[in-house]
């Protein structure tokens, strides 16, 4: 939504967009497994979070396994933890060549599309951002994360072919999310943060750029999230053309803001675990306030968690976050 | 002659040139790698222990560069792969007892946790420092650690965790390992851990980096 993005740039009020759905899952008394498998439950969780807190926008569940599962990877679905990929789906040039780009009826993709469609249709007072994994992180889940790190040097052609397949799928998936009526997608590309700026550019940003080119417009924003970036690959993130960049708690937020153009929305970066989960309302309030004060000069800043807020963060902590934002805005 | 080969081997490890086929690094493309030079050095009469020393020194340099943020995870893994390729040629000498390793190090990522890049780096660096490494993989259950220790009673154990939700799983691992083998030493590591946390769960040491681990392991055999 360029209009929503543009309104952030001109507004004096600080927008708060923590990435969270777990409090919603807990509020409706469902398990993580139910929420990540059933589109209706997933939607109800998003709705519950939206109603309970003063969210400026909603996000769907950050589940980094849906896409890999669609490709055929085996998934482990614990009741109350986020799902995980087990094993390795492709291991060499031949298996990569044989890998098919899956259609959108595979695995839990239909359930995710349903959740996004229901949320977009029924939560009409604020934007909804879908979630997906980034191309390099997806390729790493299929090829093995450590192996792909060396694969980019010793088998670059095969890895590029794998990245192209991942990118094709992500374009299809994002277009379907867009058709479901959401305002954009938070694309999680954590593994790319372990690469140098140059490699992040070649093996992540070039592919993200293709996805941005195919899906982003005034009504659909790509929010590129990279929580592995410690400040060394911000330049590569900027070149993707994503209208919004989202940073993890490993980065100095002010440095990130200085490294990004003023017309790109920059989001981040309170520690989801150290602050939201392990802190108390008092410390959450203080750290939120400190971050808001440090970033006061930047119109393009949106305050957020550095990553998905994990299960069982206390509601009082999340409320403390919102109340710090509210008090800060009243003083602007 | 030997000296020259050992020097080349050392460069291959430091810069991640695995073997002849590997195109990395670009300026060494088409040249032999650690694999070929290790074999050539042995054939030319170099002592296996000399080769091992060379590998240890080269990996030390790599670890230092990583600690100083001069290289990234991929470069470090490439060096580790080059080191492993050379190490393959030394395996028969380890088996026969002609060359002694410093000891055995068992490592795994604790159950519930699938992060393994850091654990892999530690495993490779420790191997590169002259230890035999038994990598139990990821999501390693308590019983698997205990079994490994029973099979290798002299071994030192390393446990990795990258999630706040899984770092608490290390404590029962330590308890079970110590119950089965009270003298076994255990080091823990991973981004969310700290030295205080390590003490609180009964670990013998905490390593922030693979270098810390290697330095501590050396104190055990000193
Ligand atoms: C890459 C990555 C992934 C990859 C993992 C791929 C793989 N095969 O390992 C993928 C995408 C799969 C992933 C998944 C998840 N991740 Co993750 N991930 C990361 C990321 C970006 C980098 C981790 C990494 O590899 N670092 C590089 C290595 C070299 O560093 P390291 O592991 O710390 O290891 C070094 C030292 O700690 C030490 N060390 C490590 N182990 C040991 C052991 C011993 C004995 C010793 C001495 C030393 C030692 O030596 C290493 C070298 O210096 C971090 C963010 C970050 N910037 O750290 C998040 C992060 C670890 N992930 C996180 C989360 C929440 C998750 C998920 C739950 C996300 C989700 N919603 O699905 C899942 C969990 C899956 C599971 N059950 O394990 C959080 C953890 C928060 C917390 N404190 O609990 C982090 C911190 C991101 C964040 N800011 O929120 N992740």
Coordinates of N, CA and C in Angstrom, one line a residue, chain B:
Chain B
X1 N 61.7 -29.5 -0.6 CA 60.6 -30.1 -1.3 C 59.4 -30.2 -0.5
X2 N 59.6 -31.0 0.6 CA 58.5 -31.2 1.6 C 58.0 -29.9 2.1
X3 N 59.0 -29.0 2.5 CA 58.6 -27.8 3.0 C 57.7 -27.0 2.1
X4 N 58.0 -27.0 0.8 CA 57.3 -26.3 -0.2 C 55.8 -26.9 -0.2
X5 N 55.7 -28.2 -0.2 CA 54.4 -28.8 -0.3 C 53.6 -28.5 0.9
X6 N 54.2 -28.5 2.1 CA 53.5 -28.2 3.3 C 53.0 -26.7 3.3
X7 N 53.9 -25.9 2.8 CA 53.5 -24.5 2.6 C 52.3 -24.3 1.7
X8 N 52.3 -25.0 0.6 CA 51.1 -25.0 -0.3 C 49.9 -25.5 0.4
X9 N 50.0 -26.6 1.1 CA 48.9 -27.2 1.8 C 48.3 -26.2 2.8
X10 N 49.2 -25.6 3.5 CA 48.8 -24.6 4.5 C 48.0 -23.4 3.8
X11 N 48.5 -23.0 2.7 CA 47.7 -21.9 1.9 C 46.4 -22.4 1.5
X12 N 46.3 -23.6 1.0 CA 45.0 -24.2 0.6 C 44.0 -24.2 1.7
X13 N 44.5 -24.6 2.9 CA 43.5 -24.6 4.0 C 43.1 -23.2 4.4
X14 N 44.1 -22.3 4.5 CA 43.8 -20.9 4.9 C 42.8 -20.3 3.9
X15 N 43.0 -20.5 2.6 CA 42.1 -19.8 1.7 C 41.0 -20.7 1.1
X16 N 40.8 -21.9 1.7 CA 39.6 -22.7 1.3 C 39.7 -23.4 0.0
X17 N 40.9 -23.8 -0.5 CA 41.0 -24.5 -1.7 C 40.9 -26.0 -1.4
X18 N 39.8 -26.6 -1.6 CA 39.5 -28.0 -1.2 C 40.3 -29.0 -2.0
X19 N 40.1 -29.0 -3.3 CA 40.8 -29.9 -4.2 C 40.9 -29.4 -5.6
X20 N 41.5 -30.1 -6.5 CA 41.7 -29.7 -7.9 C 40.4 -29.2 -8.5
X21 N 39.3 -30.0 -8.2 CA 38.0 -29.7 -8.9 C 37.3 -28.5 -8.4
X22 N 37.6 -28.1 -7.2 CA 36.9 -26.9 -6.7 C 37.3 -25.6 -7.4
X23 N 36.4 -24.8 -7.8 CA 36.7 -23.6 -8.5 C 37.1 -22.4 -7.6
X24 N 37.0 -22.7 -6.2 CA 37.3 -21.6 -5.3 C 38.6 -21.8 -4.6
X25 N 39.4 -20.8 -4.3 CA 39.2 -19.4 -4.7 C 39.6 -19.2 -6.1
X26 N 38.9 -18.2 -6.8 CA 39.1 -18.0 -8.2 C 40.6 -18.0 -8.7
X27 N 41.4 -17.3 -7.8 CA 42.8 -17.2 -8.3 C 43.6 -18.5 -8.1
X28 N 43.0 -19.6 -7.6 CA 43.7 -20.9 -7.5 C 42.9 -21.9 -8.3
X29 N 42.0 -21.4 -9.1 CA 41.2 -22.4 -10.0 C 42.2 -23.2 -10.9
X30 N 41.9 -24.5 -11.0 CA 42.7 -25.3 -11.9 C 43.9 -25.9 -11.2
X31 N 44.2 -25.4 -10.0 CA 45.4 -25.9 -9.3 C 45.0 -27.0 -8.3
X32 N 46.0 -27.7 -7.8 CA 45.7 -28.7 -6.8 C 45.2 -28.1 -5.5
X33 N 44.5 -28.8 -4.7 CA 44.0 -28.3 -3.4 C 44.6 -29.0 -2.2
X34 N 44.0 -28.8 -1.1 CA 44.5 -29.5 0.1 C 44.5 -31.0 0.0
X35 N 43.5 -31.5 -0.6 CA 43.4 -33.0 -0.9 C 44.7 -33.5 -1.6
X36 N 45.0 -32.9 -2.7 CA 46.1 -33.4 -3.5 C 47.5 -33.1 -2.8
X37 N 47.6 -31.9 -2.2 CA 48.9 -31.6 -1.6 C 49.2 -32.5 -0.4
X38 N 48.1 -32.8 0.4 CA 48.4 -33.7 1.5 C 48.9 -35.0 1.1
X39 N 48.3 -35.6 0.0 CA 48.7 -36.9 -0.5 C 50.1 -36.8 -1.0
X40 N 50.4 -35.7 -1.8 CA 51.7 -35.5 -2.4 C 52.8 -35.4 -1.3
X41 N 52.5 -34.7 -0.2 CA 53.4 -34.5 0.9 C 53.7 -35.8 1.5
X42 N 52.7 -36.6 1.8 CA 52.9 -37.9 2.4 C 53.8 -38.8 1.5
X43 N 53.4 -38.8 0.2 CA 54.2 -39.6 -0.8 C 55.7 -39.1 -0.9
X44 N 55.9 -37.8 -0.6 CA 57.2 -37.3 -0.7 C 58.0 -37.5 0.6
X45 N 57.3 -38.2 1.6 CA 58.0 -38.6 2.8 C 57.8 -37.7 4.0
X46 N 56.8 -36.7 3.9 CA 56.5 -35.9 5.0 C 55.9 -36.7 6.1
X47 N 56.2 -36.4 7.4 CA 55.7 -37.1 8.5 C 54.2 -36.7 8.7
X48 N 53.3 -37.7 9.0 CA 51.9 -37.3 9.2 C 51.8 -36.3 10.3
X49 N 52.6 -36.3 11.3 CA 52.5 -35.4 12.4 C 52.9 -33.9 11.9
X50 N 53.8 -33.9 11.0 CA 54.1 -32.5 10.4 C 52.9 -32.0 9.7
X51 N 52.2 -32.9 8.9 CA 51.1 -32.4 8.2 C 50.0 -31.9 9.1
X52 N 49.8 -32.7 10.2 CA 48.8 -32.3 11.2 C 49.1 -31.0 11.8
X53 N 50.4 -30.8 12.1 CA 50.8 -29.5 12.7 C 50.4 -28.3 11.7
X54 N 50.7 -28.6 10.4 CA 50.5 -27.6 9.4 C 49.0 -27.2 9.4
X55 N 48.2 -28.2 9.4 CA 46.7 -28.0 9.4 C 46.2 -27.2 10.6
X56 N 46.8 -27.6 11.8 CA 46.4 -26.9 13.0 C 46.7 -25.4 12.9
X57 N 47.9 -25.2 12.4 CA 48.4 -23.8 12.3 C 47.5 -23.0 11.4
X58 N 47.2 -23.6 10.2 CA 46.4 -22.9 9.2 C 45.0 -22.6 9.7
X59 N 44.4 -23.6 10.4 CA 43.0 -23.4 10.9 C 43.0 -22.4 12.0
X60 N 44.1 -22.3 12.7 CA 44.2 -21.3 13.8 C 44.1 -19.9 13.2
X61 N 44.8 -19.7 12.0 CA 44.7 -18.4 11.3 C 43.3 -18.1 10.9
X62 N 42.7 -19.2 10.3 CA 41.3 -19.0 9.8 C 40.4 -18.6 11.0
X63 N 40.5 -19.3 12.1 CA 39.7 -19.0 13.3 C 39.9 -17.5 13.7
X64 N 41.1 -17.1 13.7 CA 41.5 -15.7 14.1 C 40.8 -14.7 13.2
X65 N 40.8 -15.0 11.9 CA 40.2 -14.0 10.9 C 38.7 -14.0 11.1
X66 N 38.1 -15.1 11.5 CA 36.6 -15.1 11.7 C 36.3 -14.3 12.9
X67 N 37.1 -14.6 14.0 CA 36.9 -13.8 15.2 C 37.0 -12.3 15.0
X68 N 37.9 -11.9 14.1 CA 38.0 -10.5 13.8 C 37.1 -10.0 12.7
X69 N 36.1 -10.8 12.4 CA 35.1 -10.5 11.3 C 35.7 -10.2 10.0
X70 N 36.9 -10.7 9.7 CA 37.5 -10.5 8.4 C 37.0 -11.5 7.4
X71 N 36.5 -12.6 7.8 CA 35.9 -13.6 6.9 C 34.5 -13.9 7.4
X72 N 33.6 -14.5 6.5 CA 32.3 -14.8 6.9 C 32.1 -16.4 7.0
X73 N 30.9 -16.8 7.4 CA 30.7 -18.2 7.6 C 31.1 -19.1 6.4
X74 N 30.7 -18.7 5.1 CA 31.1 -19.5 4.0 C 32.6 -19.7 3.9
X75 N 33.4 -18.7 4.0 CA 34.8 -18.8 3.9 C 35.4 -19.7 4.9
X76 N 34.8 -19.6 6.1 CA 35.3 -20.5 7.2 C 35.0 -21.9 6.9
X77 N 33.8 -22.2 6.4 CA 33.4 -23.5 6.1 C 34.2 -24.1 5.0
X78 N 34.6 -23.3 4.0 CA 35.4 -23.7 2.9 C 36.8 -24.2 3.4
X79 N 37.4 -23.4 4.3 CA 38.7 -23.7 4.9 C 38.5 -25.0 5.7
X80 N 37.4 -25.2 6.4 CA 37.2 -26.4 7.2 C 37.1 -27.6 6.3
X81 N 36.4 -27.4 5.1 CA 36.3 -28.5 4.2 C 37.7 -28.9 3.6
X82 N 38.5 -27.9 3.3 CA 39.8 -28.1 2.8 C 40.7 -28.9 3.8
X83 N 40.5 -28.5 5.1 CA 41.2 -29.2 6.2 C 40.8 -30.6 6.3
X84 N 39.5 -30.9 6.2 CA 38.9 -32.2 6.2 C 39.5 -33.1 5.1
X85 N 39.6 -32.5 3.9 CA 40.0 -33.2 2.8 C 41.5 -33.7 3.0
X86 N 42.3 -32.8 3.6 CA 43.7 -33.2 3.9 C 43.7 -34.3 5.0
X87 N 42.8 -34.1 6.0 CA 42.8 -35.0 7.2 C 42.4 -36.4 6.8
X88 N 41.6 -36.6 5.7 CA 41.3 -37.9 5.2 C 42.5 -38.8 5.0
X89 N 43.6 -38.1 4.5 CA 44.8 -38.9 4.2 C 45.5 -39.3 5.5
X90 N 45.2 -38.6 6.6 CA 45.9 -38.9 7.8 C 45.1 -40.0 8.6
X91 N 43.9 -40.3 8.2 CA 43.1 -41.2 9.0 C 43.8 -42.6 9.2
X92 N 44.4 -43.2 8.2 CA 45.1 -44.5 8.5 C 46.1 -44.4 9.6
X93 N 46.8 -43.2 9.7 CA 47.9 -43.1 10.7 C 47.3 -42.9 12.1
X94 N 46.1 -42.3 12.1 CA 45.4 -42.2 13.4 C 45.0 -43.6 13.9
X95 N 44.4 -44.3 12.9 CA 43.9 -45.7 13.2 C 45.0 -46.6 13.7
X96 N 46.2 -46.5 13.1 CA 47.3 -47.3 13.4 C 48.0 -46.9 14.7
X97 N 47.7 -45.6 15.1 CA 48.4 -45.1 16.3 C 49.7 -44.4 16.0
X98 N 50.1 -44.4 14.7 CA 51.3 -43.7 14.3 C 51.3 -42.2 14.6
X99 N 50.1 -41.6 14.5 CA 49.9 -40.2 14.9 C 48.9 -40.2 16.0
X100 N 49.2 -39.4 17.1 CA 48.2 -39.3 18.2 C 47.4 -38.0 18.0
X101 N 46.1 -38.2 18.2 CA 45.3 -36.9 18.3 C 45.2 -36.5 19.8
X102 N 44.8 -35.3 20.0 CA 44.8 -34.8 21.3 C 43.8 -35.4 22.2
X103 N 42.7 -36.0 21.6 CA 41.7 -36.6 22.3 C 40.4 -36.6 21.5
X104 N 39.3 -37.0 22.1 CA 38.0 -37.1 21.4 C 37.1 -36.1 21.9
X105 N 36.4 -35.4 21.0 CA 35.4 -34.4 21.3 C 34.1 -34.8 20.7
X106 N 33.1 -34.9 21.5 CA 31.7 -35.3 21.1 C 30.9 -34.0 21.1
X107 N 30.3 -33.7 19.9 CA 29.5 -32.4 19.9 C 28.1 -32.7 19.3
X108 N 27.1 -31.9 19.7 CA 25.8 -32.0 19.1 C 25.0 -30.8 19.5
X109 N 23.9 -30.5 18.7 CA 23.0 -29.4 19.0 C 21.9 -30.1 19.9
X110 N 21.5 -29.5 21.0 CA 20.6 -30.0 21.9 C 19.2 -30.3 21.3
X111 N 18.5 -31.3 21.9 CA 17.2 -31.6 21.4 C 16.2 -30.4 21.3
X112 N 15.4 -30.4 20.3 CA 14.5 -29.3 20.1 C 15.1 -28.2 19.2
X113 N 16.4 -28.3 19.0 CA 17.1 -27.2 18.3 C 17.7 -27.7 17.0
X114 N 17.4 -27.0 15.9 CA 17.9 -27.5 14.6 C 19.0 -26.6 14.0
X115 N 19.4 -25.6 14.8 CA 20.5 -24.7 14.2 C 21.8 -25.5 14.3
X116 N 22.5 -25.5 13.1 CA 23.8 -26.3 13.2 C 25.0 -25.6 12.6
X117 N 24.8 -24.4 12.1 CA 26.0 -23.8 11.4 C 27.1 -23.5 12.4
X118 N 26.7 -22.9 13.6 CA 27.7 -22.7 14.6 C 28.3 -24.0 15.1
X119 N 27.5 -25.0 15.4 CA 28.0 -26.3 15.9 C 28.9 -26.9 14.9
X120 N 28.6 -26.8 13.6 CA 29.5 -27.3 12.5 C 30.8 -26.6 12.5
X121 N 30.8 -25.3 12.7 CA 32.0 -24.6 12.7 C 32.9 -25.0 13.9
X122 N 32.3 -25.1 15.0 CA 33.0 -25.6 16.2 C 33.6 -27.0 16.0
X123 N 32.8 -27.9 15.4 CA 33.3 -29.3 15.2 C 34.5 -29.2 14.3
X124 N 34.4 -28.5 13.2 CA 35.5 -28.4 12.2 C 36.8 -27.8 12.8
X125 N 36.6 -26.7 13.5 CA 37.7 -26.0 14.1 C 38.4 -26.9 15.1
X126 N 37.6 -27.7 15.9 CA 38.2 -28.5 16.9 C 39.0 -29.7 16.2
X127 N 38.4 -30.2 15.2 CA 39.1 -31.2 14.4 C 40.4 -30.7 13.8
X128 N 40.3 -29.4 13.3 CA 41.4 -28.8 12.8 C 42.5 -28.5 13.8
X129 N 42.1 -28.5 15.1 CA 43.1 -28.3 16.2 C 43.7 -29.6 16.7
X130 N 43.3 -30.7 16.0 CA 44.0 -31.9 16.3 C 43.2 -32.9 17.1
X131 N 41.9 -32.7 17.2 CA 41.1 -33.6 18.0 C 40.3 -34.5 17.1
X132 N 40.0 -35.7 17.5 CA 39.0 -36.5 16.8 C 37.6 -36.0 17.2
X133 N 36.8 -35.7 16.2 CA 35.5 -35.2 16.5 C 34.3 -36.2 16.1
X134 N 33.4 -36.4 17.1 CA 32.3 -37.2 16.8 C 31.1 -36.2 16.8
X135 N 30.5 -36.0 15.6 CA 29.4 -35.0 15.5 C 28.1 -35.8 15.6
X136 N 27.3 -35.5 16.6 CA 26.0 -36.3 16.8 C 24.9 -35.6 16.0
X137 N 25.2 -34.4 15.4 CA 24.2 -33.8 14.6 C 23.3 -32.8 15.4
X138 N 22.0 -32.6 14.9 CA 21.1 -31.7 15.5 C 20.0 -32.4 16.3
X139 N 19.3 -31.7 17.1 CA 18.1 -32.2 17.8 C 18.5 -33.5 18.5
X140 N 19.7 -33.5 19.2 CA 20.2 -34.7 19.8 C 19.6 -34.9 21.2
X141 N 19.0 -36.1 21.3 CA 18.3 -36.5 22.6 C 19.4 -36.8 23.6
X142 N 18.9 -36.7 24.9 CA 19.8 -37.0 26.0 C 20.4 -38.4 25.9
X143 N 19.6 -39.4 25.5 CA 20.2 -40.8 25.5 C 21.3 -40.9 24.5
X144 N 21.2 -40.1 23.4 CA 22.3 -40.2 22.4 C 23.6 -39.6 22.9
X145 N 23.5 -38.6 23.7 CA 24.8 -38.0 24.3 C 25.3 -39.1 25.3
X146 N 24.5 -39.7 26.1 CA 24.9 -40.6 27.1 C 25.6 -41.9 26.4
X147 N 24.9 -42.4 25.4 CA 25.4 -43.5 24.6 C 26.8 -43.2 24.1
X148 N 27.0 -42.0 23.5 CA 28.3 -41.6 22.9 C 29.3 -41.6 23.9
X149 N 29.0 -41.1 25.1 CA 30.0 -41.0 26.2 C 30.4 -42.4 26.7
X150 N 29.4 -43.3 26.7 CA 29.7 -44.6 27.2 C 30.6 -45.3 26.2
X151 N 30.4 -45.0 24.9 CA 31.3 -45.6 23.9 C 32.7 -45.0 23.9
X152 N 32.8 -43.7 24.3 CA 34.1 -43.0 24.4 C 34.3 -42.4 25.7
X153 N 34.6 -43.2 26.7 CA 34.6 -42.7 28.1 C 35.6 -41.5 28.3
X154 N 36.7 -41.4 27.5 CA 37.6 -40.3 27.7 C 37.2 -39.0 27.0
X155 N 36.2 -39.1 26.3 CA 35.8 -37.9 25.4 C 35.4 -36.7 26.3
X156 N 35.6 -35.6 25.6 CA 35.0 -34.3 26.2 C 33.8 -34.0 25.4
X157 N 32.7 -33.4 26.0 CA 31.5 -33.2 25.3 C 31.2 -31.7 25.1
X158 N 30.7 -31.4 24.0 CA 30.3 -30.0 23.7 C 28.8 -30.0 23.3
X159 N 28.0 -29.0 23.8 CA 26.6 -29.0 23.5 C 26.3 -27.5 23.0
X160 N 25.6 -27.5 21.9 CA 25.2 -26.2 21.3 C 23.7 -25.9 21.4
X161 N 23.3 -24.7 21.6 CA 21.9 -24.3 21.5 C 21.8 -22.9 21.0
X162 N 20.9 -22.6 20.2 CA 20.7 -21.3 19.6 C 19.4 -20.6 20.0
X163 N 18.6 -21.4 20.7 CA 17.3 -20.8 21.0 C 17.1 -20.7 22.6
X164 N 16.5 -19.7 23.0 CA 16.3 -19.5 24.4 C 15.4 -20.6 24.9
X165 N 14.5 -21.1 24.1 CA 13.6 -22.2 24.5 C 14.4 -23.6 24.5
X166 N 15.5 -23.7 23.9 CA 16.2 -25.0 23.9 C 17.5 -24.9 24.8
X167 N 17.9 -23.7 25.2 CA 19.1 -23.7 26.0 C 18.9 -24.4 27.3
X168 N 17.6 -24.3 27.8 CA 17.3 -25.0 29.1 C 17.3 -26.5 28.9
X169 N 17.3 -27.0 27.7 CA 17.4 -28.5 27.5 C 18.8 -29.0 27.8
X170 N 19.8 -28.1 27.9 CA 21.2 -28.5 28.0 C 21.4 -29.1 29.4
X171 N 20.7 -28.5 30.4 CA 20.8 -29.0 31.8 C 20.6 -30.5 32.0
X172 N 19.4 -31.0 31.5 CA 19.2 -32.4 31.7 C 20.2 -33.3 30.9
X173 N 20.8 -32.7 29.8 CA 21.8 -33.5 29.1 C 23.1 -33.6 30.0
X174 N 23.5 -32.4 30.6 CA 24.6 -32.5 31.5 C 24.4 -33.4 32.7
X175 N 23.2 -33.3 33.3 CA 22.9 -34.2 34.4 C 23.0 -35.7 34.1
X176 N 22.5 -36.0 32.9 CA 22.5 -37.4 32.5 C 23.9 -37.9 32.2
X177 N 24.6 -37.0 31.5 CA 26.0 -37.4 31.1 C 26.9 -37.6 32.4
X178 N 26.7 -36.6 33.3 CA 27.5 -36.7 34.5 C 27.1 -37.9 35.4
X179 N 25.8 -38.2 35.3 CA 25.3 -39.4 36.1 C 26.0 -40.7 35.6
X180 N 26.1 -40.7 34.2 CA 26.6 -41.9 33.6 C 28.1 -41.9 33.7
X181 N 28.7 -40.8 33.7 CA 30.2 -40.7 33.7 C 30.6 -39.4 34.4
X182 N 30.8 -39.5 35.7 CA 31.0 -38.3 36.5 C 32.2 -37.4 36.1
X183 N 33.3 -38.1 35.5 CA 34.5 -37.3 35.2 C 34.4 -36.6 33.9
X184 N 33.4 -36.9 33.1 CA 33.3 -36.3 31.8 C 33.2 -34.8 31.9
X185 N 34.0 -34.1 31.1 CA 34.0 -32.6 31.1 C 33.0 -32.1 29.9
X186 N 32.3 -31.1 30.2 CA 31.3 -30.6 29.3 C 31.4 -29.1 29.1
X187 N 31.5 -28.7 27.8 CA 31.5 -27.3 27.4 C 30.2 -27.0 26.6
X188 N 29.7 -25.8 26.9 CA 28.5 -25.4 26.2 C 28.7 -24.1 25.4
X189 N 27.9 -23.9 24.4 CA 28.0 -22.7 23.6 C 26.8 -22.4 22.7
X190 N 26.8 -21.3 22.1 CA 25.7 -20.8 21.3 C 25.3 -19.4 21.6
X191 N 24.7 -18.7 20.7 CA 24.5 -17.3 20.9 C 23.8 -16.8 22.1
X192 N 22.7 -17.5 22.6 CA 22.0 -17.0 23.7 C 22.6 -17.3 25.1
X193 N 23.7 -18.2 25.1 CA 24.2 -18.6 26.3 C 25.2 -17.6 26.9
X194 N 25.6 -17.7 28.1 CA 26.6 -16.9 28.8 C 27.4 -17.7 29.7
X195 N 28.5 -17.2 30.2 CA 29.3 -17.9 31.2 C 28.5 -18.2 32.4
X196 N 27.7 -17.2 32.9 CA 26.9 -17.4 34.1 C 25.9 -18.5 33.9
X197 N 25.2 -18.5 32.7 CA 24.3 -19.5 32.5 C 24.9 -20.9 32.5
X198 N 26.1 -21.0 31.9 CA 26.9 -22.3 31.9 C 27.1 -22.8 33.3
X199 N 27.5 -21.9 34.1 CA 27.8 -22.3 35.5 C 26.5 -22.7 36.2
X200 N 25.4 -22.0 35.9 CA 24.1 -22.3 36.6 C 23.6 -23.7 36.2
X201 N 24.0 -24.2 35.0 CA 23.5 -25.5 34.6 C 24.5 -26.6 34.9
X202 N 25.6 -26.3 35.5 CA 26.6 -27.3 35.8 C 27.6 -27.7 34.7
X203 N 27.7 -26.8 33.7 CA 28.7 -27.1 32.7 C 30.1 -26.8 33.2
X204 N 31.1 -27.4 32.7 CA 32.5 -27.1 33.1 C 33.1 -25.9 32.4
X205 N 32.5 -25.5 31.3 CA 33.0 -24.3 30.6 C 32.0 -23.8 29.6
X206 N 32.2 -22.5 29.2 CA 31.4 -21.9 28.2 C 32.3 -21.4 27.2
X207 N 32.0 -21.5 25.9 CA 32.8 -21.0 24.8 C 32.0 -20.1 24.0
X208 N 32.4 -18.8 23.8 CA 31.7 -17.9 23.0 C 32.1 -18.2 21.5
X209 N 33.3 -18.6 21.3 CA 33.7 -18.9 19.9 C 34.4 -20.2 19.9
X210 N 34.6 -20.8 18.7 CA 35.4 -22.0 18.6 C 36.8 -21.9 19.2
X211 N 37.4 -20.7 19.0 CA 38.7 -20.5 19.6 C 38.7 -20.7 21.1
X212 N 37.7 -20.2 21.8 CA 37.6 -20.4 23.2 C 37.6 -21.9 23.6
X213 N 36.8 -22.6 22.7 CA 36.7 -24.1 23.0 C 38.1 -24.7 22.9
X214 N 38.8 -24.4 21.8 CA 40.1 -25.0 21.5 C 41.1 -24.7 22.7
X215 N 41.1 -23.5 23.1 CA 42.0 -23.1 24.2 C 41.6 -23.8 25.5
X216 N 40.3 -23.9 25.7 CA 39.9 -24.7 26.9 C 40.3 -26.2 26.8
X217 N 40.0 -26.8 25.7 CA 40.4 -28.2 25.5 C 41.8 -28.4 25.7
X218 N 42.7 -27.5 25.2 CA 44.1 -27.6 25.4 C 44.5 -27.6 26.9
X219 N 43.7 -26.9 27.7 CA 44.1 -26.8 29.2 C 43.8 -28.2 29.8
X220 N 42.8 -28.9 29.2 CA 42.5 -30.2 29.8 C 43.6 -31.3 29.6
X221 N 44.4 -31.1 28.5 CA 45.4 -32.1 28.3 C 46.8 -31.6 28.6
X222 N 46.8 -30.4 29.1 CA 48.2 -29.8 29.4 C 48.8 -30.5 30.7

